[in-house]
Amino acid sequence: MKRLIISLFLTIYALGGVVGQNITGCLVDDNKAPIPYANVVLLSLPDSIFLGGVVTDDSGYFCFEKPDSRGYETAEFLLTKKELGTLILKTATMMLDEAVVVGRRPTYSLKQGTLTTNVENTLLSSLGTANDVLKRVPGLQINDGDVTVFGKGTPLIYINGRQVRDLSELEQLNSKEIAKVELITNPGAEYDAEVKAVLRIKTVKPVGEGIGGSVRTALQKGELWSNNQQVALNYRKQKLDIFGSLYYDKKRRIEKQEDLQTVYADQVLEINGKSRSPLSLDYIQGEGGLNYQLDDKSSVGLRYTINHSSSKSSVPDNYEVKLDGAPYDHLDFMNRMNGDGDTHKVNAYYTGMWGSKLGVDLNIDWLYGDSESNQNITEHSTAEGEQTVHARSASRNNLYAGKLIFSYPVAKGTLKFGPEVSFTNRHSSYVNKEQILEDSHSKATSDNQSVVISYDIPINKAYLSAGLRYEHVSFAYYEEDIKQEEQSKDYNNIFPSLSIFFPVKEWQFSLGYAARTKRPTYSALRSDIQYANRYTYERGNPSLQPETEHNISFQTMYKYVQFSIYYSYTKDAILSVTYPYKEDNLVTVFGIENISKWQAYGASLSVAPKIGIWEPIWNFEFMRQVLEGKYLGKQKHFNRPAIAASLTNQLPLPWGLIFSADISCSNKYHSGYVLNKANMWVDCGLRKAFLGGALNVTLQANDIFASMRNSFINYGEIMTFDKWNYND
């Protein structure tokens, strides 16, 4: 054999002297664990004539028994099982000079309830950033840096087992560094009970020693120019890896909005507003750390991150106000805001084996952040004269968190257990100079202590996972250093989870159940009222209770087709609501409250074939909630289903160019008490690698028809808020 390469492709070169002898090998992953049931195909060079195929056994071993030098005419088979039956190949007249063995893994696979997207050595690796990769993961939606999972909301994201607490990391992670992305839509007991989906990104194991690095710059043009730059360096020597990076992002954009707020009180109030707002955001981040390989099974690491952000925006609004259809007021409104914030983060980890069986995974996090924003509002009303509002908001946050998970083989399965703790405190203040609204100085603390236990076991070809998570949460809320008993709460809950994975021939199936919760945020529990404009206020709700969700999900995959369905029942669901201000029913308050129950169900279908050099991905999604609410004194159904479709394309072109085109669309649908309007957009890109892949250049056009909108109608007890929004 000339060489053996183990990656997404397994390649063996056999010289003429090897022909007629057994060709053997063993396939393992980066952790030296055997890879069973991998398909290995024997082809000739340079014409790829088929010579034979085998499947690795439980230990990753494969063997071609004495292949001879006769060639055969080219044929292709998708090898997905060990016994293929009889395959007929016609003998070719040409003789074999040397042979190639190619073992291919599909880009997408479903195993043990985890949907895996392989990135390394695929077209996905050349996309640019992790955000670009995630756009092509079935079930994920990426919108302006925010990540959501269909039917599950915002996922918990990990990079190499470390929790991501700042989504800007995804923009800084190069797609070439990603080995694979794993999406779990039914997380087990080892994850927080508020987590409904988990996204695990695993990077390519670095090779070689010495100094390495990368430089990246991007320039964007909408109505305004934006740019970002990143420099990353690392030094590797034997078991030590030292790394550092500096990242800067300058965002400038224009946001346009038109809205109509209609209040059906004793009189009908109509407020028609238009705005064109420039936004400027500066973000700079520095990071450094090290990893050290203690032995083949153990490693430790430390990472420190500091970032600073500052923002400026000016929102000029012109409001035409009518009362019972007649002109009532004209309001010229200017809201100038600027803010600054700093964050410090430290992460330390240890992963390894104690003895020959006990696995240990430890993560410790500390985070400190402070921020301040100043608001200067000027209103000129023809009906009520001039008004100026100055407001200052500030916050200071601390987080201490630790998670220790042990794993130990028991019988034929694996037992996982361990504690997870976190402590947070937040000091916040809101000061209104003119005292139109009351000042507020508050503190909130949360102490979360959890114990998890789970057991995973293979049963014949099936795989069963069951777990329990106990959580004790103690939440305390203070105003002016006086504890508020109504908002201060203790929670003690047990959350079970159960899932089973089983194959049937070439089909893969996964069925799962999990109990989840969602607890009110600090801002949701606040009691103060904040000023938006003369006719609109915002406030929290100190009486909010945590919601409890029961979720059942089913997934199946056949070759390149993936299908899933789910149903969820939520008790005491937390939803955004609008209601009239008690002192003036022409003023609308945007708030939040519990409803007794909320139900939803949905389905998704993803098709990702390889048609020659074309690699399209079709995604289809359906979701419907079951919800009623009071509107204008009557019960209104908010059950319009969501139907969405997307198509992403990658097409290699001559001269090493790769063309991409992505199309997404959705209909009008209800979400909570909101009717989201139909939407559609198209992105296109062209990229090419130079200097043997060391230099990568991408030209990308997003929303090329300027058709993407964030438009909706919000329904309240006696009002509607109709918004049209375009974010450049």
XYZ file of C-alpha atoms in Angstrom:
728
model
C 0.000 0.000 0.000
C 1.256 3.438 -0.901
C -0.763 5.425 1.682
C -3.897 5.303 3.817
C -6.036 8.389 4.377
C -8.862 8.264 6.945
C -11.426 11.085 6.722
C -14.794 11.330 5.055
C -13.068 9.395 2.288
C -10.902 6.291 2.821
C -8.250 5.847 0.115
C -5.762 2.997 -0.371
C -3.355 2.774 -3.300
C -2.428 -0.825 -4.160
C 0.563 -1.406 -6.458
C 0.836 -4.295 -8.868
C 2.725 -6.345 -6.287
C -0.336 -6.265 -4.009
C -2.709 -7.650 -6.636
C -3.540 -11.272 -5.880
C -2.902 -10.780 -2.147
C -5.300 -9.865 0.657
C -5.804 -6.078 1.105
C -6.642 -5.388 4.746
C -7.026 -2.399 7.040
C -8.797 -1.001 10.072
C -10.922 2.168 10.084
C -10.964 4.294 13.266
C -12.050 7.841 14.154
C -10.058 10.711 15.682
C -10.386 9.108 19.123
C -9.052 5.798 17.793
C -12.455 4.191 18.260
C -13.417 1.606 15.607
C -15.872 2.683 12.893
C -18.124 -0.328 12.189
C -20.287 -0.891 9.114
C -18.463 1.644 6.928
C -18.683 0.944 3.204
C -15.424 0.408 1.294
C -15.333 0.282 -2.515
C -12.437 -0.901 -4.690
C -11.914 1.094 -7.902
C -9.204 1.282 -10.548
C -7.204 4.350 -11.490
C -7.487 6.564 -13.443
C -10.897 5.533 -14.833
C -12.595 4.443 -11.559
C -13.586 0.987 -12.828
C -15.327 -0.984 -10.066
C -13.344 -3.932 -8.659
C -15.061 -4.840 -5.394
C -16.552 -3.691 -2.103
C -16.613 -4.709 1.568
C -18.037 -3.445 4.860
C -16.006 -2.927 8.030
C -16.866 -5.222 10.936
C -17.536 -4.287 14.589
C -13.844 -3.566 15.146
C -13.535 -1.409 11.986
C -11.603 -4.173 10.147
C -12.022 -4.775 6.411
C -10.460 -7.209 3.955
C -10.401 -7.614 0.158
C -9.441 -11.249 -0.353
C -6.883 -11.627 -3.159
C -8.318 -9.220 -5.759
C -7.014 -10.022 -9.214
C -5.941 -7.576 -11.927
C -9.019 -7.877 -14.122
C -10.986 -4.660 -14.503
C -14.723 -4.192 -14.934
C -16.903 -1.620 -16.591
C -17.842 1.290 -14.329
C -20.909 0.898 -12.085
C -21.976 2.651 -8.891
C -23.850 1.282 -5.881
C -24.972 3.005 -2.657
C -23.534 0.631 -0.070
C -25.655 0.821 3.089
C -25.740 -2.784 4.298
C -23.312 -5.626 4.594
C -25.042 -8.147 2.342
C -25.916 -6.843 -1.116
C -26.867 -10.097 -2.779
C -25.732 -10.704 -6.334
C -24.223 -7.758 -8.255
C -23.343 -8.227 -11.929
C -20.450 -6.306 -13.508
C -19.248 -6.677 -17.094
C -15.558 -7.407 -17.507
C -13.529 -4.576 -19.051
C -10.764 -5.214 -21.567
C -8.198 -2.939 -19.913
C -5.856 -4.175 -17.189
C -5.254 -2.701 -13.738
C -2.217 -0.523 -13.045
C -3.155 0.438 -9.495
C -6.357 0.332 -7.434
C -8.199 2.742 -5.130
C -10.466 1.861 -2.205
C -13.030 4.577 -1.447
C -15.297 4.484 1.616
C -17.914 7.240 1.551
C -20.062 8.596 4.331
C -23.197 10.570 3.458
C -23.300 14.313 4.182
C -26.325 13.757 6.450
C -27.020 10.834 8.756
C -29.384 10.002 11.624
C -28.028 7.887 14.458
C -29.234 7.507 18.045
C -31.586 10.455 17.645
C -28.861 12.815 16.427
C -28.942 14.343 12.938
C -25.318 14.677 11.860
C -24.112 16.942 9.063
C -20.601 16.017 7.929
C -18.675 19.118 6.864
C -15.025 18.099 6.574
C -13.968 17.278 2.998
C -17.339 18.345 1.543
C -18.452 21.477 -0.311
C -19.821 22.736 3.012
C -16.272 23.234 4.289
C -15.662 26.016 1.753
C -18.735 28.090 2.620
C -16.948 30.641 4.831
C -18.218 30.702 8.431
C -20.134 28.449 10.813
C -23.251 30.556 10.183
C -22.992 29.737 6.474
C -22.780 26.026 7.308
C -25.726 26.104 9.716
C -27.954 27.574 6.988
C -27.637 24.202 5.259
C -28.427 21.988 8.253
C -31.971 20.560 7.912
C -34.299 21.970 10.564
C -32.183 25.065 11.338
C -33.065 28.661 10.533
C -30.467 31.454 10.569
C -31.672 35.055 10.520
C -29.217 37.897 11.063
C -27.034 35.744 13.313
C -29.886 34.286 15.387
C -30.195 30.478 15.328
C -33.546 28.713 15.771
C -34.645 25.088 15.396
C -37.935 24.308 13.678
C -40.599 23.825 16.340
C -38.058 24.047 19.192
C -36.881 27.655 19.338
C -33.341 28.704 20.233
C -30.946 25.757 20.747
C -28.148 25.388 23.257
C -24.936 25.515 21.193
C -21.656 23.778 22.002
C -18.292 23.918 20.253
C -16.166 20.898 21.230
C -18.199 20.435 24.408
C -17.912 24.093 25.487
C -21.155 26.056 25.725
C -21.355 29.056 23.400
C -22.568 32.107 25.320
C -21.968 34.642 22.542
C -23.375 33.921 19.059
C -20.677 36.046 17.431
C -18.448 32.964 17.862
C -20.319 31.355 14.975
C -19.329 34.191 12.658
C -15.715 33.862 13.783
C -15.495 30.076 13.278
C -14.214 29.189 9.805
C -16.157 26.480 7.985
C -12.866 24.726 7.155
C -12.318 24.162 10.861
C -15.621 22.259 11.274
C -15.614 18.460 11.149
C -19.351 17.954 11.720
C -22.507 19.482 13.162
C -24.863 17.440 15.359
C -28.484 18.497 15.927
C -30.395 16.930 18.836
C -34.107 17.747 18.881
C -34.914 15.615 21.937
C -32.124 16.434 24.434
C -31.501 14.064 27.314
C -31.230 14.682 31.048
C -27.649 15.974 30.829
C -28.953 19.265 29.381
C -30.779 22.075 31.173
C -34.546 21.532 31.445
C -35.186 24.800 29.578
C -33.315 23.483 26.542
C -35.523 22.077 23.768
C -32.759 21.500 21.197
C -28.974 21.155 21.235
C -26.500 21.984 18.503
C -23.040 20.453 18.846
C -20.243 21.647 16.569
C -17.089 19.553 16.461
C -13.980 20.985 14.863
C -11.241 19.310 12.863
C -8.433 18.005 15.019
C -5.379 20.215 14.331
C -2.299 18.532 12.906
C 1.331 19.522 12.676
C 3.511 21.614 14.960
C 4.778 25.184 14.965
C 3.056 28.500 14.329
C -0.087 28.739 12.218
C -2.834 31.234 11.713
C -5.478 32.795 9.531
C -6.641 36.227 8.453
C -10.164 37.015 7.316
C -11.793 40.223 6.167
C -15.273 40.935 4.854
C -16.796 44.052 3.310
C -20.560 44.446 2.990
C -22.648 47.061 1.242
C -26.362 47.619 1.714
C -27.484 51.211 1.859
C -24.430 51.710 4.086
C -21.005 50.044 4.309
C -20.136 47.452 6.947
C -16.986 45.422 7.532
C -15.367 42.862 9.826
C -11.864 41.509 10.279
C -10.319 38.640 12.192
C -6.758 37.551 12.922
C -6.140 34.184 14.612
C -2.800 32.633 15.609
C -1.844 29.390 17.277
C 1.297 27.587 18.336
C 1.446 23.798 18.719
C 4.291 21.815 20.201
C 3.886 18.154 21.101
C 0.962 18.092 23.588
C 0.576 21.884 23.957
C -1.658 24.112 21.823
C -1.684 27.891 22.479
C -4.141 30.093 20.578
C -5.318 33.678 20.350
C -7.501 35.831 18.124
C -8.723 39.370 17.597
C -12.066 40.124 15.951
C -13.659 43.438 14.938
C -17.119 43.955 13.462
C -18.606 47.251 12.265
C -22.283 47.053 11.308
C -24.103 49.965 9.714
C -27.561 49.588 8.260
C -30.861 51.285 7.610
C -34.140 50.024 9.044
C -37.425 51.159 7.542
C -40.762 50.706 9.274
C -44.394 51.583 8.827
C -47.002 50.718 11.445
C -50.662 51.290 12.184
C -51.828 50.984 15.781
C -55.616 50.900 16.158
C -57.271 51.067 19.578
C -60.981 50.267 19.811
C -61.841 51.977 23.117
C -64.760 54.319 23.783
C -63.402 56.075 20.726
C -61.373 54.562 17.881
C -57.785 55.766 17.976
C -55.557 55.283 14.903
C -51.831 55.957 15.044
C -50.058 55.733 11.686
C -46.262 55.938 11.913
C -43.333 55.933 9.501
C -39.624 55.802 10.287
C -36.262 55.422 8.581
C -33.609 54.627 11.177
C -29.831 54.361 10.815
C -28.099 51.896 13.140
C -24.403 51.673 13.952
C -22.829 48.872 15.995
C -19.156 48.352 16.860
C -17.998 45.073 18.354
C -14.446 44.074 19.234
C -13.334 40.824 20.844
C -10.029 39.427 22.006
C -9.473 35.819 23.007
C -6.627 33.657 24.174
C -6.111 30.262 25.726
C -4.397 26.912 25.669
C -5.131 23.198 25.427
C -2.885 20.483 26.824
C -3.079 16.767 26.062
C -2.292 14.968 29.294
C -2.347 11.547 27.625
C -4.198 9.712 24.868
C -7.470 9.926 26.808
C -7.218 13.146 28.839
C -6.885 16.855 28.100
C -7.295 20.183 29.895
C -7.808 23.709 28.629
C -8.347 27.331 29.574
C -9.900 30.167 27.535
C -10.321 33.880 28.315
C -12.497 36.187 26.214
C -13.099 39.917 26.479
C -15.387 41.964 24.268
C -16.655 45.506 24.013
C -19.683 46.711 22.104
C -21.112 50.132 21.427
C -24.196 51.139 19.478
C -25.899 54.262 18.205
C -29.298 54.680 16.625
C -31.669 57.470 15.720
C -35.324 56.650 15.198
C -37.300 59.517 13.680
C -41.040 58.800 13.584
C -43.879 60.832 12.202
C -47.234 59.830 13.608
C -50.582 60.837 12.200
C -53.220 60.332 14.897
C -56.946 60.086 14.204
C -59.824 59.834 16.646
C -63.039 58.346 15.265
C -61.665 58.932 11.769
C -61.016 62.662 12.246
C -57.505 64.187 12.525
C -56.610 64.445 16.195
C -52.867 64.839 16.548
C -49.611 64.971 14.610
C -46.624 63.683 16.511
C -43.012 64.295 15.507
C -40.958 61.792 17.461
C -37.181 61.390 17.685
C -35.603 58.640 19.774
C -31.823 58.813 20.021
C -30.124 55.914 21.775
C -26.527 55.014 22.471
C -25.133 52.178 24.508
C -21.900 50.540 25.633
C -21.135 47.190 27.173
C -18.183 45.036 28.240
C -18.064 41.313 28.903
C -15.362 39.068 30.401
C -15.608 35.276 30.091
C -13.409 32.468 31.412
C -13.865 28.791 30.587
C -11.844 25.879 31.944
C -12.358 22.240 31.035
C -11.061 18.769 31.718
C -12.007 15.636 29.831
C -10.497 12.233 30.323
C -10.586 8.781 31.875
C -10.016 7.854 35.489
C -8.819 4.319 35.411
C -9.922 2.154 32.513
C -13.694 2.737 32.697
C -14.727 5.987 34.408
C -15.083 8.896 31.974
C -14.974 12.474 33.284
C -16.206 15.657 31.589
C -15.814 18.899 33.567
C -16.636 22.453 32.435
C -16.368 25.604 34.578
C -17.525 29.060 33.423
C -17.343 32.566 34.819
C -18.892 35.575 33.115
C -19.044 39.228 34.064
C -20.759 41.908 32.031
C -21.931 45.477 32.407
C -23.847 47.687 30.032
C -25.406 51.122 29.883
C -27.775 52.759 27.430
C -29.056 56.314 27.255
C -32.305 57.325 25.622
C -33.194 60.852 24.543
C -36.760 61.201 23.266
C -38.189 64.392 21.845
C -41.890 64.574 21.021
C -43.786 67.444 19.495
C -47.544 66.999 19.559
C -49.974 69.444 17.942
C -52.588 68.373 20.494
C -50.502 68.238 23.691
C -47.389 70.294 22.974
C -43.705 69.493 23.463
C -42.366 66.698 25.639
C -38.829 65.481 26.312
C -37.936 62.195 27.943
C -34.448 61.317 29.138
C -33.911 57.769 30.367
C -30.861 55.799 31.439
C -30.767 52.008 31.734
C -27.839 50.120 33.238
C -27.120 46.544 34.233
C -24.344 44.483 35.793
C -24.285 40.674 35.543
C -22.314 37.806 37.044
C -22.483 34.127 36.168
C -20.713 31.216 37.868
C -21.435 27.791 36.397
C -20.024 24.293 36.642
C -20.948 20.947 35.119
C -19.399 17.572 35.963
C -20.603 14.459 34.149
C -19.258 10.971 34.838
C -19.783 8.014 32.509
C -19.314 4.374 33.422
C -20.102 1.123 31.583
C -22.853 -0.859 33.304
C -23.968 -4.184 31.819
C -24.046 -3.573 28.072
C -24.819 0.133 28.373
C -23.358 3.383 29.703
C -24.447 5.135 32.888
C -24.015 8.926 33.023
C -24.456 10.950 36.191
C -23.292 14.114 37.878
C -24.131 17.585 39.212
C -24.602 20.902 37.447
C -24.713 24.211 39.304
C -25.007 27.849 38.310
C -25.352 31.107 40.172
C -26.308 34.417 38.567
C -26.973 37.881 39.856
C -28.085 40.945 37.976
C -28.227 44.562 39.126
C -30.301 46.847 36.931
C -31.615 50.378 37.057
C -33.949 52.584 35.058
C -33.936 56.330 35.677
C -36.314 58.780 34.003
C -35.188 62.378 34.549
C -38.617 63.908 33.971
C -40.321 61.347 36.259
C -43.004 60.572 33.677
C -42.408 56.982 34.756
C -41.048 55.882 38.116
C -37.356 55.129 38.596
C -36.421 51.543 39.303
C -33.383 49.996 41.018
C -33.516 46.223 41.244
C -31.425 43.129 41.855
C -32.195 39.558 40.887
C -30.317 36.413 41.911
C -30.780 32.839 40.789
C -29.244 29.710 42.304
C -29.707 26.588 40.154
C -28.635 23.173 41.450
C -29.204 20.077 39.332
C -28.446 16.368 39.444
C -28.683 14.262 36.304
C -28.679 10.526 35.688
C -29.135 8.728 32.387
C -28.579 5.290 30.953
C -27.891 4.422 27.308
C -27.935 0.825 26.123
C -27.893 -0.942 22.760
C -30.581 -3.629 22.448
C -29.847 -5.762 19.393
C -29.886 -3.158 16.618
C -31.869 -0.646 18.676
C -30.510 1.984 21.067
C -32.393 3.089 24.192
C -31.713 6.226 26.234
C -33.536 7.165 29.444
C -32.818 9.907 31.948
C -34.006 11.955 34.915
C -33.012 15.479 35.820
C -33.750 17.070 39.193
C -33.545 20.859 39.397
C -33.755 23.142 42.416
C -33.956 26.827 41.497
C -34.044 29.592 44.063
C -34.913 32.976 42.585
C -34.853 36.215 44.612
C -35.896 39.675 43.435
C -35.082 42.945 45.205
C -36.260 46.519 44.665
C -34.291 49.254 46.420
C -32.533 46.399 48.301
C -35.868 45.173 49.697
C -36.743 41.582 48.834
C -40.017 41.277 46.924
C -41.678 38.117 48.139
C -44.193 38.004 45.267
C -41.453 37.818 42.644
C -39.088 35.637 44.677
C -39.722 31.976 44.024
C -38.303 28.503 44.623
C -38.764 25.685 42.114
C -38.215 21.963 42.625
C -38.859 19.803 39.586
C -38.022 16.399 38.101
C -37.818 16.179 34.309
C -37.858 12.738 32.640
C -36.698 11.971 29.107
C -36.851 8.818 27.008
C -35.803 8.037 23.450
C -35.319 4.953 21.317
C -33.429 4.622 18.058
C -33.789 1.636 15.763
C -32.944 0.781 12.146
C -35.154 -1.202 9.775
C -33.118 -2.261 6.761
C -31.978 1.054 5.219
C -34.373 3.130 7.322
C -33.347 4.838 10.558
C -36.002 5.704 13.179
C -35.987 7.731 16.378
C -38.836 8.260 18.859
C -38.559 10.441 21.947
C -40.389 12.076 24.848
C -39.131 14.850 27.119
C -40.549 17.170 29.779
C -39.221 20.713 29.609
C -39.758 24.047 31.315
C -39.372 27.747 30.610
C -38.890 30.094 33.513
C -39.543 33.853 33.395
C -36.521 36.013 32.614
C -35.370 38.862 34.826
C -36.818 41.472 32.485
C -40.128 39.597 32.234
C -40.544 39.692 36.025
C -39.833 43.399 36.396
C -42.628 45.546 37.760
C -41.623 48.913 36.290
C -43.258 50.457 33.229
C -40.965 51.692 30.448
C -41.800 54.474 28.019
C -41.933 53.791 24.258
C -44.014 56.777 23.103
C -46.985 58.851 24.220
C -49.422 56.084 23.330
C -47.344 52.968 24.062
C -45.734 51.569 27.247
C -43.885 48.336 28.039
C -43.858 46.411 31.325
C -43.090 43.053 32.935
C -45.211 40.812 35.149
C -44.000 39.872 38.656
C -46.693 37.162 38.921
C -45.408 35.024 36.052
C -45.134 31.281 36.681
C -42.784 28.889 34.834
C -44.308 26.926 31.989
C -44.096 23.132 31.672
C -43.949 21.464 28.268
C -44.451 17.814 27.317
C -42.979 17.037 23.912
C -43.184 13.921 21.737
C -41.086 13.720 18.575
C -40.469 11.181 15.812
C -37.708 11.167 13.183
C -36.880 8.900 10.305
C -34.248 8.920 7.597
C -33.859 6.926 4.396
C -30.729 7.580 2.361
C -30.867 11.346 1.732
C -34.476 11.887 2.898
C -35.188 12.981 6.478
C -38.686 13.369 7.961
C -39.813 14.399 11.444
C -43.026 15.177 13.304
C -43.669 16.506 16.811
C -46.433 17.391 19.250
C -46.130 19.610 22.330
C -48.492 20.448 25.184
C -47.547 23.403 27.372
C -49.134 24.230 30.727
C -48.968 27.868 31.946
C -47.456 28.956 28.635
C -45.716 32.352 28.701
C -46.915 34.600 25.859
C -46.604 38.263 24.904
C -49.869 40.179 25.262
C -51.198 43.723 24.835
C -53.812 45.396 26.967
C -55.086 48.948 27.737
C -53.318 51.048 30.361
C -55.528 51.167 33.437
C -55.288 54.984 33.773
C -55.985 55.722 30.100
C -57.425 53.062 27.790
C -56.147 54.916 24.706
C -52.619 53.992 25.833
C -51.526 50.417 24.977
C -49.285 48.356 27.243
C -47.124 45.588 25.737
C -46.652 42.951 28.437
C -46.429 39.230 29.139
C -48.613 36.679 30.974
C -49.360 32.980 31.515
C -52.171 31.201 29.704
C -53.596 27.907 30.963
C -52.491 25.765 28.009
C -50.926 25.958 24.564
C -50.622 23.156 22.005
C -48.644 22.863 18.801
C -47.760 20.197 16.267
C -45.688 20.120 13.114
C -43.718 18.177 10.540
C -40.619 18.719 8.438
C -39.181 17.056 5.349
C -35.609 17.441 4.074
C -34.299 15.988 0.828
C -30.559 16.264 0.156
C -29.528 14.180 -2.885
C -26.330 14.403 -4.887
C -27.267 14.708 -8.555
C -23.955 14.521 -10.353
C -22.034 17.594 -9.245
C -25.222 19.331 -8.050
C -25.949 19.202 -4.308
C -29.406 20.675 -3.625
C -31.194 20.593 -0.259
C -34.985 20.916 -0.195
C -36.626 21.727 3.147
C -40.374 21.748 3.786
C -41.884 22.662 7.153
C -45.392 22.668 8.602
C -46.405 23.926 12.034
C -49.760 24.727 13.640
C -50.647 25.983 17.101
C -53.966 25.536 18.916
C -54.744 28.816 20.670
C -57.658 31.111 21.418
C -57.656 34.655 22.737
C -60.001 37.516 23.478
C -60.234 40.192 20.782
C -62.843 42.974 20.815
C -64.952 41.120 23.353
C -65.038 37.823 21.424
C -62.984 34.638 21.326
C -60.643 34.574 18.318
C -58.829 31.507 16.950
C -55.106 31.898 16.281
C -54.652 28.599 14.443
C -53.448 29.543 10.952
C -50.659 27.015 10.163
C -47.155 27.890 9.064
C -45.922 26.406 5.779
C -42.351 27.147 4.800
C -40.049 25.912 2.049
C -36.420 26.483 1.168
C -33.968 25.312 -1.457
C -30.207 25.611 -1.092
C -27.959 24.781 -4.026
C -24.245 24.222 -4.448
C -22.851 23.683 -7.914
C -19.135 23.273 -8.755
C -18.255 25.138 -11.959
C -15.159 25.145 -14.202
C -11.975 26.858 -13.001
C -12.633 25.767 -9.420
C -15.620 28.060 -8.906
C -18.525 27.047 -6.641
C -21.916 28.678 -7.188
C -24.619 28.757 -4.493
C -28.239 29.907 -4.648
C -30.622 29.814 -1.698
C -34.372 30.481 -1.817
C -36.709 30.648 1.203
C -40.396 31.440 1.536
C -43.244 31.160 4.053
C -46.956 31.897 4.179
C -49.049 33.931 6.631
C -49.282 32.099 9.958
C -50.110 32.604 13.625
C -47.497 32.505 16.379
C -48.900 33.360 19.778
C -51.299 36.275 19.314
C -49.404 37.466 16.245
C -50.172 36.949 12.551
C -46.847 36.836 10.718
C -47.093 37.926 7.094
C -45.831 35.984 4.080
C -42.138 36.296 3.293
C -39.653 35.320 0.588
C -35.991 36.013 -0.195
C -33.148 34.857 -2.446
C -29.382 34.730 -1.739
C -26.665 33.951 -4.305
C -22.927 33.457 -3.990
C -19.761 32.561 -5.862
C -16.553 31.367 -4.230
C -13.124 30.104 -5.238
C -10.004 28.835 -3.515
C -6.486 29.897 -4.526
C -2.966 28.908 -3.482
C -3.912 25.311 -2.812
C -6.819 26.302 -0.578
C -4.840 28.755 1.563
C -6.706 31.755 0.104
C -10.490 31.724 -0.174
C -12.549 34.440 -1.836
C -16.345 34.716 -1.696
C -18.735 37.105 -3.405
C -22.198 36.946 -1.835
C -25.449 38.813 -2.535
C -28.089 38.504 0.200
C -31.785 39.218 -0.331
C -31.025 40.253 -3.899
C -34.627 41.319 -4.610
C -34.923 43.268 -1.318
C -37.990 41.175 -0.509
C -37.226 39.983 3.039
C -39.625 41.500 5.567
C -40.321 41.310 9.280
C -44.011 42.174 9.086
C -46.887 41.101 11.300
C -50.178 42.024 12.975
C -50.277 41.873 16.774
C -53.735 41.380 18.334
C -54.680 42.626 21.802
C -57.842 42.858 23.843
C -58.982 46.080 22.167
C -56.245 46.849 19.662
C -54.249 45.745 16.632
C -50.674 46.700 15.805
C -49.891 46.261 12.086
C -46.161 46.467 11.349
C -44.225 46.493 8.067
C -40.470 46.323 8.526
C -37.477 46.129 6.200
C -34.046 45.619 7.746
C -31.408 46.559 5.171
